[in-house]
Amino acid sequence: MRDEVLDDPGLLPARGRFWQAVLTEERYGSFQAAVAEVDGAVVGIALAGPATEADVEWDTQLYVLYLLDALHSSGAGRGLMEAVLPVGGSAGLWVADPNPRAQAFYAKRGFEPDGVTKVDDGVREVRMVRAAHHVMPPSRTV
């Protein structure tokens, strides 16, 4: 997100209302949400649900996957993704470009750019898609 968006004093209340709706309203009943916690503090969140774009054929769209920087490479991001995306199902997502770390994370899990891009609120994004029946490689502990 652009700094102007992050600095907007209305951002946190708006995000709070959004997550309240996701967690309580029937219209989000087909969505899956997951959180990662450390010592009772939320350190990551994921949200997936039906695709809303008319030109896609995947089963599920990953809308949100955020994790505190300190937990990158910990396996928490993978765990969040696995919690909200069906195993073996096709999926799609939008990722900021450039964002090589996130794009590599998704590529490692079978997502590939499909050639579609957009600019949303001043941020260039690339669409990535994972084919059905893709099985993620086993977790590796270092």
PDB file of C-alpha atoms in Angstrom:
ATOM      1  CA  MET A   1       0.000   0.000   0.000  1.00  0.00           C
ATOM      2  CA  ARG A   2       1.075   3.545  -0.618  1.00  0.00           C
ATOM      3  CA  ASP A   3       2.213   5.572   2.411  1.00  0.00           C
ATOM      4  CA  GLU A   4      -0.784   7.906   2.020  1.00  0.00           C
ATOM      5  CA  VAL A   5      -3.121   4.944   2.475  1.00  0.00           C
ATOM      6  CA  LEU A   6      -1.217   3.601   5.485  1.00  0.00           C
ATOM      7  CA  ASP A   7      -1.042   7.064   7.086  1.00  0.00           C
ATOM      8  CA  ASP A   8      -4.766   7.769   6.683  1.00  0.00           C
ATOM      9  CA  PRO A   9      -6.311   7.979  10.182  1.00  0.00           C
ATOM     10  CA  GLY A  10      -9.412   6.219   8.855  1.00  0.00           C
ATOM     11  CA  LEU A  11      -7.491   3.107   7.783  1.00  0.00           C
ATOM     12  CA  LEU A  12      -7.540   1.200  11.076  1.00  0.00           C
ATOM     13  CA  PRO A  13     -11.231   1.793  11.811  1.00  0.00           C
ATOM     14  CA  ALA A  14     -12.109   0.779   8.227  1.00  0.00           C
ATOM     15  CA  ARG A  15      -9.996  -2.392   8.461  1.00  0.00           C
ATOM     16  CA  GLY A  16     -11.613  -3.177  11.809  1.00  0.00           C
ATOM     17  CA  ARG A  17     -15.074  -2.901  10.255  1.00  0.00           C
ATOM     18  CA  PHE A  18     -13.976  -5.074   7.328  1.00  0.00           C
ATOM     19  CA  TRP A  19     -12.671  -7.881   9.557  1.00  0.00           C
ATOM     20  CA  GLN A  20     -15.727  -7.652  11.813  1.00  0.00           C
ATOM     21  CA  ALA A  21     -17.892  -8.203   8.720  1.00  0.00           C
ATOM     22  CA  VAL A  22     -15.717 -11.083   7.461  1.00  0.00           C
ATOM     23  CA  LEU A  23     -15.967 -12.849  10.789  1.00  0.00           C
ATOM     24  CA  THR A  24     -19.662 -12.275  11.479  1.00  0.00           C
ATOM     25  CA  GLU A  25     -21.689 -11.638   8.329  1.00  0.00           C
ATOM     26  CA  GLU A  26     -23.387 -14.379   6.345  1.00  0.00           C
ATOM     27  CA  ARG A  27     -22.210 -12.958   3.003  1.00  0.00           C
ATOM     28  CA  TYR A  28     -18.669 -14.079   3.933  1.00  0.00           C
ATOM     29  CA  GLY A  29     -19.800 -17.574   4.912  1.00  0.00           C
ATOM     30  CA  SER A  30     -17.884 -19.205   2.052  1.00  0.00           C
ATOM     31  CA  PHE A  31     -14.621 -17.460   3.004  1.00  0.00           C
ATOM     32  CA  GLN A  32     -11.858 -18.997   5.109  1.00  0.00           C
ATOM     33  CA  ALA A  33      -9.852 -16.874   7.544  1.00  0.00           C
ATOM     34  CA  ALA A  34      -6.875 -17.876   9.676  1.00  0.00           C
ATOM     35  CA  VAL A  35      -4.595 -16.119  12.127  1.00  0.00           C
ATOM     36  CA  ALA A  36      -1.130 -16.925  13.416  1.00  0.00           C
ATOM     37  CA  GLU A  37      -0.432 -16.100  17.045  1.00  0.00           C
ATOM     38  CA  VAL A  38       2.686 -15.948  19.154  1.00  0.00           C
ATOM     39  CA  ASP A  39       2.227 -15.606  22.920  1.00  0.00           C
ATOM     40  CA  GLY A  40      -1.378 -14.491  22.395  1.00  0.00           C
ATOM     41  CA  ALA A  41      -0.498 -11.743  19.909  1.00  0.00           C
ATOM     42  CA  VAL A  42      -1.707 -11.918  16.309  1.00  0.00           C
ATOM     43  CA  VAL A  43       1.367 -11.987  14.049  1.00  0.00           C
ATOM     44  CA  GLY A  44      -0.221 -13.014  10.750  1.00  0.00           C
ATOM     45  CA  ILE A  45      -3.531 -13.328   8.956  1.00  0.00           C
ATOM     46  CA  ALA A  46      -4.905 -14.948   5.814  1.00  0.00           C
ATOM     47  CA  LEU A  47      -8.224 -14.761   3.968  1.00  0.00           C
ATOM     48  CA  ALA A  48      -9.422 -16.721   0.951  1.00  0.00           C
ATOM     49  CA  GLY A  49     -12.772 -17.068  -0.745  1.00  0.00           C
ATOM     50  CA  PRO A  50     -14.555 -17.332  -4.058  1.00  0.00           C
ATOM     51  CA  ALA A  51     -13.045 -15.427  -6.953  1.00  0.00           C
ATOM     52  CA  THR A  52     -14.963 -12.292  -7.891  1.00  0.00           C
ATOM     53  CA  GLU A  53     -13.432 -11.757 -11.323  1.00  0.00           C
ATOM     54  CA  ALA A  54     -15.431 -12.966 -14.316  1.00  0.00           C
ATOM     55  CA  ASP A  55     -12.440 -14.090 -16.411  1.00  0.00           C
ATOM     56  CA  VAL A  56     -10.945 -16.646 -13.979  1.00  0.00           C
ATOM     57  CA  GLU A  57     -11.342 -20.385 -13.686  1.00  0.00           C
ATOM     58  CA  TRP A  58      -9.729 -21.090 -10.331  1.00  0.00           C
ATOM     59  CA  ASP A  59     -11.619 -22.428  -7.327  1.00  0.00           C
ATOM     60  CA  THR A  60     -10.427 -20.014  -4.642  1.00  0.00           C
ATOM     61  CA  GLN A  61      -8.780 -16.608  -4.446  1.00  0.00           C
ATOM     62  CA  LEU A  62      -6.253 -15.676  -1.791  1.00  0.00           C
ATOM     63  CA  TYR A  63      -7.206 -12.148  -0.770  1.00  0.00           C
ATOM     64  CA  VAL A  64      -4.976 -11.591   2.251  1.00  0.00           C
ATOM     65  CA  LEU A  65      -1.740 -13.111   3.518  1.00  0.00           C
ATOM     66  CA  TYR A  66       0.214 -10.891   5.883  1.00  0.00           C
ATOM     67  CA  LEU A  67       2.878 -11.875   8.377  1.00  0.00           C
ATOM     68  CA  LEU A  68       5.190  -9.828  10.569  1.00  0.00           C
ATOM     69  CA  ASP A  69       8.640  -9.497   9.017  1.00  0.00           C
ATOM     70  CA  ALA A  70      10.272 -11.165  12.024  1.00  0.00           C
ATOM     71  CA  LEU A  71       8.431 -14.392  11.172  1.00  0.00           C
ATOM     72  CA  HIS A  72       9.357 -14.608   7.492  1.00  0.00           C
ATOM     73  CA  SER A  73      10.912 -18.013   6.715  1.00  0.00           C
ATOM     74  CA  SER A  74       9.438 -19.485   9.921  1.00  0.00           C
ATOM     75  CA  GLY A  75       6.783 -21.604   8.206  1.00  0.00           C
ATOM     76  CA  ALA A  76       3.972 -19.423   9.568  1.00  0.00           C
ATOM     77  CA  GLY A  77       3.132 -17.966   6.137  1.00  0.00           C
ATOM     78  CA  ARG A  78       2.908 -21.432   4.638  1.00  0.00           C
ATOM     79  CA  GLY A  79       0.718 -22.552   7.527  1.00  0.00           C
ATOM     80  CA  LEU A  80      -1.632 -19.625   7.021  1.00  0.00           C
ATOM     81  CA  MET A  81      -1.864 -20.343   3.301  1.00  0.00           C
ATOM     82  CA  GLU A  82      -2.569 -24.032   3.872  1.00  0.00           C
ATOM     83  CA  ALA A  83      -5.270 -23.132   6.407  1.00  0.00           C
ATOM     84  CA  VAL A  84      -7.317 -21.108   3.907  1.00  0.00           C
ATOM     85  CA  LEU A  85      -6.635 -22.691   0.495  1.00  0.00           C
ATOM     86  CA  PRO A  86      -8.079 -26.114  -0.334  1.00  0.00           C
ATOM     87  CA  VAL A  87      -5.459 -28.820  -0.843  1.00  0.00           C
ATOM     88  CA  GLY A  88      -5.214 -29.682  -4.536  1.00  0.00           C
ATOM     89  CA  GLY A  89      -7.584 -26.924  -5.599  1.00  0.00           C
ATOM     90  CA  SER A  90      -6.810 -24.234  -8.121  1.00  0.00           C
ATOM     91  CA  ALA A  91      -6.223 -20.769  -6.719  1.00  0.00           C
ATOM     92  CA  GLY A  92      -5.343 -17.240  -7.750  1.00  0.00           C
ATOM     93  CA  LEU A  93      -4.047 -14.099  -6.087  1.00  0.00           C
ATOM     94  CA  TRP A  94      -2.767 -10.591  -6.748  1.00  0.00           C
ATOM     95  CA  VAL A  95       0.682  -9.578  -5.510  1.00  0.00           C
ATOM     96  CA  ALA A  96       2.420  -6.201  -5.581  1.00  0.00           C
ATOM     97  CA  ASP A  97       5.057  -5.805  -8.268  1.00  0.00           C
ATOM     98  CA  PRO A  98       7.859  -5.465  -7.592  1.00  0.00           C
ATOM     99  CA  ASN A  99       7.755  -7.640  -4.496  1.00  0.00           C
ATOM    100  CA  PRO A 100      10.328 -10.335  -5.202  1.00  0.00           C
ATOM    101  CA  ARG A 101      10.140 -11.953  -1.759  1.00  0.00           C
ATOM    102  CA  ALA A 102       6.368 -12.454  -1.900  1.00  0.00           C
ATOM    103  CA  GLN A 103       6.449 -13.516  -5.544  1.00  0.00           C
ATOM    104  CA  ALA A 104       9.145 -16.112  -4.746  1.00  0.00           C
ATOM    105  CA  PHE A 105       7.082 -17.346  -1.769  1.00  0.00           C
ATOM    106  CA  TYR A 106       4.056 -17.893  -4.012  1.00  0.00           C
ATOM    107  CA  ALA A 107       6.114 -19.403  -6.862  1.00  0.00           C
ATOM    108  CA  LYS A 108       7.580 -21.939  -4.425  1.00  0.00           C
ATOM    109  CA  ARG A 109       4.018 -23.007  -3.695  1.00  0.00           C
ATOM    110  CA  GLY A 110       3.057 -23.516  -7.339  1.00  0.00           C
ATOM    111  CA  PHE A 111       1.754 -20.062  -8.302  1.00  0.00           C
ATOM    112  CA  GLU A 112       2.810 -18.594 -11.644  1.00  0.00           C
ATOM    113  CA  PRO A 113       2.103 -15.190 -13.198  1.00  0.00           C
ATOM    114  CA  ASP A 114      -0.631 -15.504 -15.820  1.00  0.00           C
ATOM    115  CA  GLY A 115       0.331 -12.303 -17.675  1.00  0.00           C
ATOM    116  CA  VAL A 116      -2.434 -10.119 -16.219  1.00  0.00           C
ATOM    117  CA  THR A 117      -1.453  -6.943 -14.355  1.00  0.00           C
ATOM    118  CA  LYS A 118      -3.330  -3.997 -12.890  1.00  0.00           C
ATOM    119  CA  VAL A 119      -2.682  -0.812 -10.974  1.00  0.00           C
ATOM    120  CA  ASP A 120      -4.819  -0.594  -7.846  1.00  0.00           C
ATOM    121  CA  ASP A 121      -4.641   2.538  -5.690  1.00  0.00           C
ATOM    122  CA  GLY A 122      -1.303   3.448  -7.257  1.00  0.00           C
ATOM    123  CA  VAL A 123       0.262  -0.003  -6.731  1.00  0.00           C
ATOM    124  CA  ARG A 124       1.128  -2.242  -9.702  1.00  0.00           C
ATOM    125  CA  GLU A 125       0.000  -5.833  -9.141  1.00  0.00           C
ATOM    126  CA  VAL A 126       0.621  -9.125 -10.932  1.00  0.00           C
ATOM    127  CA  ARG A 127      -1.920 -11.928 -10.956  1.00  0.00           C
ATOM    128  CA  MET A 128      -0.555 -15.368 -10.070  1.00  0.00           C
ATOM    129  CA  VAL A 129      -2.385 -18.670 -10.505  1.00  0.00           C
ATOM    130  CA  ARG A 130      -1.921 -22.188  -9.144  1.00  0.00           C
ATOM    131  CA  ALA A 131      -3.341 -25.070 -11.166  1.00  0.00           C
ATOM    132  CA  ALA A 132      -5.631 -27.653  -9.579  1.00  0.00           C
ATOM    133  CA  HIS A 133      -4.026 -30.730  -8.055  1.00  0.00           C
ATOM    134  CA  HIS A 134      -0.807 -28.900  -7.229  1.00  0.00           C
ATOM    135  CA  VAL A 135       0.667 -30.374  -4.073  1.00  0.00           C
ATOM    136  CA  MET A 136       2.942 -28.124  -2.062  1.00  0.00           C
ATOM    137  CA  PRO A 137       6.369 -29.587  -1.318  1.00  0.00           C
ATOM    138  CA  PRO A 138       6.864 -30.866   2.227  1.00  0.00           C
ATOM    139  CA  SER A 139       7.868 -28.376   4.896  1.00  0.00           C
ATOM    140  CA  ARG A 140      11.551 -28.180   5.643  1.00  0.00           C
ATOM    141  CA  THR A 141      12.937 -27.333   9.037  1.00  0.00           C
ATOM    142  CA  VAL A 142      16.309 -25.614   9.079  1.00  0.00           C
TER     143      VAL A 142
END
